[in-house]
């Protein structure tokens, strides 16, 4: 690698463990921090010119990197900038997401307040259609600016092009687009939030589900919920040394759902009633991955050595300090296989596994 990008931040021997919230992963082959669109594109072209695999890195909060590291070029997106006009919040990809949410709340703009406290950078939010507590970014993203590696040009994708669905989009598992900015259309509702959809948040605020509440109070209620579940980053709390939820909630076809209920009736969950499913528009049913994990015998804190389920939330796999990625993947496979054997449901990981790590 030449490191030929002007003004570039090429670094060598960078350990990716220091750049992921799991604190796992070996060295990057080459590493570049891009603080502008121009240097980002130049670094990508440089890697492509050398035939190197490319990993785009945000805050490393949804990424699992092998102990051996990444055998190619890692480009960290550090482009900053944010403007707000008539409710349109235009955010450069390298802005810290929670600071963006805090700014929207301070400006009295509703639409992303329930996404408070999610780690990572703004540019990654469209990748898996980040969501929590009844909101996801598909509700507010109107445009995404991206570098299209297939054509070598900058492009603008509208909401339809993004093909958002539950924890998925046109970007996830597709290295074609590198997001440089995201545009959110938010609403001025006189300081109030969008309708509160999540029961625990509504209860904490003392409002009915579907009611609005002051934006700042909604943000604080969400942050408190997240803190209690170990879903707010905290250096001192190993329950937060994670990639957030490790598995998505499975969406079952009617046949799969009937088989799941049959197994529960036959005692697979030790007598527990199956969880209430959430009906999708296409007739499929979404069920709770956390429930499946718990009722397959993997309680909070389950694990051995230096990896374990969070003591606050069964969905998070955590590094207790000194863990390796191979230990983490082994625990994840044990949980996946245990759930499949008990309930006939295959869990799918939510974080991205950087090549050459396989699942
Ligand atoms: C404690 C904790 C709680 C979490 N809670 C939630 C939650 O409630 N809801 C939720 O949805 N997620 C949650 N997550 C997951 C994670 O925070 C989000 O997915 C976040 O958007 C990832 O951002 P990042 O910048 O860290 O991305 P990274 O982890 O750096 O990257 C993730 C993926 O996106 C790609 N990528 C990153 N930036 C770009 C870009 N600019 N262009 C193209 N590709 C890019 C990467 O190549 C990689 O494939 C949580 C994680 C943790 C650790």
PDB file of N, CA, C and O and ligand atoms in Angstrom, residues 21 55-63 77 93 118-121 123-125 127-128 130-132 167 177-179 226 231 233 242-244 350 352, ligand 1:
ATOM      1  N   UNK A  21     -16.598  -1.980  19.881  1.00  0.00           N
ATOM      2  CA  UNK A  21     -17.168  -1.954  21.236  1.00  0.00           C
ATOM      3  C   UNK A  21     -17.060  -3.315  21.916  1.00  0.00           C
ATOM      4  O   UNK A  21     -17.148  -3.398  23.144  1.00  0.00           O
ATOM      5  N   UNK A  55     -12.682  -2.657   4.171  1.00  0.00           N
ATOM      6  CA  UNK A  55     -13.674  -2.635   5.257  1.00  0.00           C
ATOM      7  C   UNK A  55     -13.912  -1.184   5.656  1.00  0.00           C
ATOM      8  O   UNK A  55     -12.968  -0.476   6.037  1.00  0.00           O
ATOM      9  N   UNK A  56     -15.165  -0.755   5.565  1.00  0.00           N
ATOM     10  CA  UNK A  56     -15.519   0.595   6.011  1.00  0.00           C
ATOM     11  C   UNK A  56     -15.873   0.501   7.491  1.00  0.00           C
ATOM     12  O   UNK A  56     -16.681  -0.338   7.900  1.00  0.00           O
ATOM     13  N   UNK A  57     -15.265   1.379   8.267  1.00  0.00           N
ATOM     14  CA  UNK A  57     -15.454   1.342   9.719  1.00  0.00           C
ATOM     15  C   UNK A  57     -16.102   2.628  10.207  1.00  0.00           C
ATOM     16  O   UNK A  57     -15.695   3.728   9.827  1.00  0.00           O
ATOM     17  N   UNK A  58     -17.146   2.458  11.042  1.00  0.00           N
ATOM     18  CA  UNK A  58     -17.727   3.599  11.733  1.00  0.00           C
ATOM     19  C   UNK A  58     -17.247   3.557  13.172  1.00  0.00           C
ATOM     20  O   UNK A  58     -16.052   3.597  13.457  1.00  0.00           O
ATOM     21  N   UNK A  59     -18.192   3.399  14.093  1.00  0.00           N
ATOM     22  CA  UNK A  59     -17.832   3.320  15.504  1.00  0.00           C
ATOM     23  C   UNK A  59     -17.509   1.910  15.974  1.00  0.00           C
ATOM     24  O   UNK A  59     -17.236   1.697  17.160  1.00  0.00           O
ATOM     25  N   UNK A  60     -17.572   0.942  15.079  1.00  0.00           N
ATOM     26  CA  UNK A  60     -17.217  -0.444  15.444  1.00  0.00           C
ATOM     27  C   UNK A  60     -18.183  -1.067  16.445  1.00  0.00           C
ATOM     28  O   UNK A  60     -17.815  -1.992  17.168  1.00  0.00           O
ATOM     29  N   UNK A  61     -19.434  -0.599  16.463  1.00  0.00           N
ATOM     30  CA  UNK A  61     -20.369  -1.106  17.471  1.00  0.00           C
ATOM     31  C   UNK A  61     -21.303  -2.184  16.932  1.00  0.00           C
ATOM     32  O   UNK A  61     -22.166  -2.675  17.659  1.00  0.00           O
ATOM     33  N   UNK A  62     -21.108  -2.532  15.656  1.00  0.00           N
ATOM     34  CA  UNK A  62     -21.941  -3.607  15.092  1.00  0.00           C
ATOM     35  C   UNK A  62     -21.071  -4.532  14.252  1.00  0.00           C
ATOM     36  O   UNK A  62     -21.499  -5.043  13.220  1.00  0.00           O
ATOM     37  N   UNK A  63     -19.860  -4.741  14.732  1.00  0.00           N
ATOM     38  CA  UNK A  63     -18.851  -5.401  13.922  1.00  0.00           C
ATOM     39  C   UNK A  63     -18.109  -6.439  14.754  1.00  0.00           C
ATOM     40  O   UNK A  63     -17.711  -6.176  15.884  1.00  0.00           O
ATOM     41  N   UNK A  77     -14.503   6.193   8.706  1.00  0.00           N
ATOM     42  CA  UNK A  77     -15.208   7.370   8.186  1.00  0.00           C
ATOM     43  C   UNK A  77     -15.231   8.449   9.266  1.00  0.00           C
ATOM     44  O   UNK A  77     -15.870   8.283  10.306  1.00  0.00           O
ATOM     45  N   UNK A  93     -21.412  11.493   7.594  1.00  0.00           N
ATOM     46  CA  UNK A  93     -21.372  10.107   8.071  1.00  0.00           C
ATOM     47  C   UNK A  93     -20.552   9.915   9.340  1.00  0.00           C
ATOM     48  O   UNK A  93     -20.808   8.993  10.113  1.00  0.00           O
ATOM     49  N   UNK A 118     -27.904   4.988  21.124  1.00  0.00           N
ATOM     50  CA  UNK A 118     -27.367   3.926  20.261  1.00  0.00           C
ATOM     51  C   UNK A 118     -25.946   4.330  19.873  1.00  0.00           C
ATOM     52  O   UNK A 118     -25.719   5.444  19.403  1.00  0.00           O
ATOM     53  N   UNK A 119     -24.969   3.430  20.103  1.00  0.00           N
ATOM     54  CA  UNK A 119     -23.587   3.788  19.782  1.00  0.00           C
ATOM     55  C   UNK A 119     -23.366   3.879  18.270  1.00  0.00           C
ATOM     56  O   UNK A 119     -24.221   3.461  17.488  1.00  0.00           O
ATOM     57  N   UNK A 120     -22.190   4.362  17.904  1.00  0.00           N
ATOM     58  CA  UNK A 120     -21.803   4.354  16.493  1.00  0.00           C
ATOM     59  C   UNK A 120     -21.984   5.708  15.840  1.00  0.00           C
ATOM     60  O   UNK A 120     -22.317   6.706  16.486  1.00  0.00           O
ATOM     61  N   UNK A 121     -21.760   5.713  14.529  1.00  0.00           N
ATOM     62  CA  UNK A 121     -21.756   6.952  13.760  1.00  0.00           C
ATOM     63  C   UNK A 121     -23.006   7.060  12.881  1.00  0.00           C
ATOM     64  O   UNK A 121     -23.613   6.040  12.524  1.00  0.00           O
ATOM     65  N   UNK A 123     -23.389   7.662   9.774  1.00  0.00           N
ATOM     66  CA  UNK A 123     -23.319   7.026   8.458  1.00  0.00           C
ATOM     67  C   UNK A 123     -23.700   5.564   8.482  1.00  0.00           C
ATOM     68  O   UNK A 123     -24.064   4.983   7.448  1.00  0.00           O
ATOM     69  N   UNK A 124     -23.617   4.939   9.656  1.00  0.00           N
ATOM     70  CA  UNK A 124     -23.961   3.514   9.754  1.00  0.00           C
ATOM     71  C   UNK A 124     -25.447   3.310  10.021  1.00  0.00           C
ATOM     72  O   UNK A 124     -25.935   2.182   9.890  1.00  0.00           O
ATOM     73  N   UNK A 125     -26.167   4.372  10.385  1.00  0.00           N
ATOM     74  CA  UNK A 125     -27.567   4.142  10.790  1.00  0.00           C
ATOM     75  C   UNK A 125     -28.448   3.572   9.668  1.00  0.00           C
ATOM     76  O   UNK A 125     -29.317   2.745   9.949  1.00  0.00           O
ATOM     77  N   UNK A 127     -27.452   1.453   7.472  1.00  0.00           N
ATOM     78  CA  UNK A 127     -26.952   0.129   7.051  1.00  0.00           C
ATOM     79  C   UNK A 127     -27.899  -0.969   7.541  1.00  0.00           C
ATOM     80  O   UNK A 127     -28.345  -1.802   6.764  1.00  0.00           O
ATOM     81  N   UNK A 128     -28.198  -0.961   8.852  1.00  0.00           N
ATOM     82  CA  UNK A 128     -29.125  -1.994   9.319  1.00  0.00           C
ATOM     83  C   UNK A 128     -30.455  -1.363   9.774  1.00  0.00           C
ATOM     84  O   UNK A 128     -31.162  -1.943  10.571  1.00  0.00           O
ATOM     85  N   UNK A 130     -31.204   1.203  11.730  1.00  0.00           N
ATOM     86  CA  UNK A 130     -31.096   1.217  13.188  1.00  0.00           C
ATOM     87  C   UNK A 130     -32.448   1.541  13.821  1.00  0.00           C
ATOM     88  O   UNK A 130     -33.162   2.429  13.365  1.00  0.00           O
ATOM     89  N   UNK A 131     -32.765   0.796  14.859  1.00  0.00           N
ATOM     90  CA  UNK A 131     -34.061   1.014  15.486  1.00  0.00           C
ATOM     91  C   UNK A 131     -34.072   0.640  16.948  1.00  0.00           C
ATOM     92  O   UNK A 131     -33.243  -0.152  17.405  1.00  0.00           O
ATOM     93  N   UNK A 132     -35.003   1.230  17.688  1.00  0.00           N
ATOM     94  CA  UNK A 132     -35.195   0.909  19.108  1.00  0.00           C
ATOM     95  C   UNK A 132     -36.442   1.626  19.606  1.00  0.00           C
ATOM     96  O   UNK A 132     -36.785   2.705  19.106  1.00  0.00           O
ATOM     97  N   UNK A 167     -34.004  -4.300  10.521  1.00  0.00           N
ATOM     98  CA  UNK A 167     -32.545  -4.452  10.685  1.00  0.00           C
ATOM     99  C   UNK A 167     -31.854  -4.789   9.370  1.00  0.00           C
ATOM    100  O   UNK A 167     -30.878  -5.529   9.328  1.00  0.00           O
ATOM    101  N   UNK A 177     -21.946   0.545  -1.742  1.00  0.00           N
ATOM    102  CA  UNK A 177     -22.111   1.949  -1.360  1.00  0.00           C
ATOM    103  C   UNK A 177     -21.357   2.292  -0.072  1.00  0.00           C
ATOM    104  O   UNK A 177     -21.441   1.562   0.908  1.00  0.00           O
ATOM    105  N   UNK A 178     -20.681   3.428  -0.097  1.00  0.00           N
ATOM    106  CA  UNK A 178     -20.080   3.946   1.128  1.00  0.00           C
ATOM    107  C   UNK A 178     -20.829   5.237   1.458  1.00  0.00           C
ATOM    108  O   UNK A 178     -20.792   6.204   0.673  1.00  0.00           O
ATOM    109  N   UNK A 179     -21.517   5.230   2.575  1.00  0.00           N
ATOM    110  CA  UNK A 179     -22.379   6.358   2.938  1.00  0.00           C
ATOM    111  C   UNK A 179     -21.516   7.536   3.401  1.00  0.00           C
ATOM    112  O   UNK A 179     -20.634   7.382   4.247  1.00  0.00           O
ATOM    113  N   UNK A 226     -32.192   2.005  28.506  1.00  0.00           N
ATOM    114  CA  UNK A 226     -31.001   1.398  27.906  1.00  0.00           C
ATOM    115  C   UNK A 226     -29.953   1.107  28.983  1.00  0.00           C
ATOM    116  O   UNK A 226     -29.301   0.069  28.955  1.00  0.00           O
ATOM    117  N   UNK A 231     -27.342  -1.449  27.648  1.00  0.00           N
ATOM    118  CA  UNK A 231     -27.285  -1.084  26.235  1.00  0.00           C
ATOM    119  C   UNK A 231     -26.794   0.357  26.013  1.00  0.00           C
ATOM    120  O   UNK A 231     -26.969   0.924  24.945  1.00  0.00           O
ATOM    121  N   UNK A 233     -23.177   2.423  26.300  1.00  0.00           N
ATOM    122  CA  UNK A 233     -21.755   2.142  26.480  1.00  0.00           C
ATOM    123  C   UNK A 233     -21.251   2.703  27.807  1.00  0.00           C
ATOM    124  O   UNK A 233     -21.557   3.832  28.175  1.00  0.00           O
ATOM    125  N   UNK A 242     -20.022  -5.094  24.087  1.00  0.00           N
ATOM    126  CA  UNK A 242     -20.826  -5.966  23.229  1.00  0.00           C
ATOM    127  C   UNK A 242     -20.989  -5.323  21.855  1.00  0.00           C
ATOM    128  O   UNK A 242     -20.435  -4.258  21.588  1.00  0.00           O
ATOM    129  N   UNK A 243     -21.781  -5.975  21.026  1.00  0.00           N
ATOM    130  CA  UNK A 243     -22.195  -5.352  19.755  1.00  0.00           C
ATOM    131  C   UNK A 243     -23.700  -5.093  19.831  1.00  0.00           C
ATOM    132  O   UNK A 243     -24.397  -5.129  18.820  1.00  0.00           O
ATOM    133  N   UNK A 244     -24.211  -4.854  21.038  1.00  0.00           N
ATOM    134  CA  UNK A 244     -25.658  -4.701  21.218  1.00  0.00           C
ATOM    135  C   UNK A 244     -26.312  -6.070  21.103  1.00  0.00           C
ATOM    136  O   UNK A 244     -25.720  -7.093  21.471  1.00  0.00           O
ATOM    137  N   UNK A 350     -27.049 -10.258  14.264  1.00  0.00           N
ATOM    138  CA  UNK A 350     -27.307  -8.884  13.822  1.00  0.00           C
ATOM    139  C   UNK A 350     -26.020  -8.169  13.410  1.00  0.00           C
ATOM    140  O   UNK A 350     -26.005  -7.469  12.396  1.00  0.00           O
ATOM    141  N   UNK A 352     -22.267  -7.378  11.828  1.00  0.00           N
ATOM    142  CA  UNK A 352     -21.582  -7.789  10.597  1.00  0.00           C
ATOM    143  C   UNK A 352     -20.293  -8.512  10.978  1.00  0.00           C
ATOM    144  O   UNK A 352     -19.534  -8.038  11.837  1.00  0.00           O
TER     145      UNK A 352
HETATM  146  C1  LIG B   1     -24.362  -1.335  23.601  1.00  0.00           C
HETATM  147  C2  LIG B   1     -24.937  -1.363  22.198  1.00  0.00           C
HETATM  148  C3  LIG B   1     -26.283  -1.109  21.991  1.00  0.00           C
HETATM  149  C4  LIG B   1     -26.813  -1.120  20.692  1.00  0.00           C
HETATM  150  N1  LIG B   1     -28.147  -0.852  20.520  1.00  0.00           N
HETATM  151  C5  LIG B   1     -28.680  -0.869  19.273  1.00  0.00           C
HETATM  152  C6  LIG B   1     -30.075  -0.600  19.083  1.00  0.00           C
HETATM  153  O1  LIG B   1     -30.826  -0.330  20.023  1.00  0.00           O
HETATM  154  N2  LIG B   1     -30.560  -0.638  17.812  1.00  0.00           N
HETATM  155  C7  LIG B   1     -29.776  -0.919  16.743  1.00  0.00           C
HETATM  156  O2  LIG B   1     -30.285  -0.927  15.613  1.00  0.00           O
HETATM  157  N3  LIG B   1     -28.448  -1.155  16.899  1.00  0.00           N
HETATM  158  C8  LIG B   1     -27.890  -1.142  18.127  1.00  0.00           C
HETATM  159  N4  LIG B   1     -26.557  -1.427  18.306  1.00  0.00           N
HETATM  160  C9  LIG B   1     -25.734  -1.746  17.130  1.00  0.00           C
HETATM  161  C10 LIG B   1     -24.948  -0.546  16.548  1.00  0.00           C
HETATM  162  O3  LIG B   1     -24.747   0.452  17.508  1.00  0.00           O
HETATM  163  C11 LIG B   1     -25.624   0.071  15.348  1.00  0.00           C
HETATM  164  O4  LIG B   1     -25.835  -0.900  14.350  1.00  0.00           O
HETATM  165  C12 LIG B   1     -24.796   1.232  14.756  1.00  0.00           C
HETATM  166  O5  LIG B   1     -25.529   1.893  13.748  1.00  0.00           O
HETATM  167  C13 LIG B   1     -23.465   0.782  14.175  1.00  0.00           C
HETATM  168  O6  LIG B   1     -22.739   1.959  13.895  1.00  0.00           O
HETATM  169  P1  LIG B   1     -21.170   1.957  13.778  1.00  0.00           P
HETATM  170  O7  LIG B   1     -20.783   3.312  13.288  1.00  0.00           O
HETATM  171  O8  LIG B   1     -20.563   1.517  15.047  1.00  0.00           O
HETATM  172  O9  LIG B   1     -20.943   0.885  12.621  1.00  0.00           O
HETATM  173  P2  LIG B   1     -19.765  -0.182  12.510  1.00  0.00           P
HETATM  174  O10 LIG B   1     -19.919  -1.201  13.577  1.00  0.00           O
HETATM  175  O11 LIG B   1     -18.456   0.488  12.403  1.00  0.00           O
HETATM  176  O12 LIG B   1     -20.125  -0.860  11.115  1.00  0.00           O
HETATM  177  C14 LIG B   1     -21.241  -1.706  10.996  1.00  0.00           C
HETATM  178  C15 LIG B   1     -21.414  -2.077   9.520  1.00  0.00           C
HETATM  179  O13 LIG B   1     -21.750  -0.923   8.769  1.00  0.00           O
HETATM  180  C16 LIG B   1     -20.762  -0.670   7.773  1.00  0.00           C
HETATM  181  N5  LIG B   1     -20.582   0.779   7.719  1.00  0.00           N
HETATM  182  C17 LIG B   1     -20.312   1.613   8.753  1.00  0.00           C
HETATM  183  N6  LIG B   1     -20.274   2.884   8.314  1.00  0.00           N
HETATM  184  C18 LIG B   1     -20.523   2.851   6.993  1.00  0.00           C
HETATM  185  C19 LIG B   1     -20.612   3.838   5.974  1.00  0.00           C
HETATM  186  N7  LIG B   1     -20.440   5.150   6.227  1.00  0.00           N
HETATM  187  N8  LIG B   1     -20.884   3.437   4.696  1.00  0.00           N
HETATM  188  C20 LIG B   1     -21.058   2.126   4.402  1.00  0.00           C
HETATM  189  N9  LIG B   1     -20.975   1.152   5.318  1.00  0.00           N
HETATM  190  C21 LIG B   1     -20.716   1.508   6.596  1.00  0.00           C
HETATM  191  C22 LIG B   1     -19.524  -1.401   8.229  1.00  0.00           C
HETATM  192  O14 LIG B   1     -18.688  -1.738   7.133  1.00  0.00           O
HETATM  193  C23 LIG B   1     -20.133  -2.617   8.877  1.00  0.00           C
HETATM  194  O15 LIG B   1     -20.490  -3.544   7.880  1.00  0.00           O
HETATM  195  C24 LIG B   1     -25.991  -1.403  19.586  1.00  0.00           C
HETATM  196  C25 LIG B   1     -24.622  -1.676  19.810  1.00  0.00           C
HETATM  197  C26 LIG B   1     -24.107  -1.649  21.100  1.00  0.00           C
HETATM  198  C27 LIG B   1     -22.638  -1.923  21.310  1.00  0.00           C
END
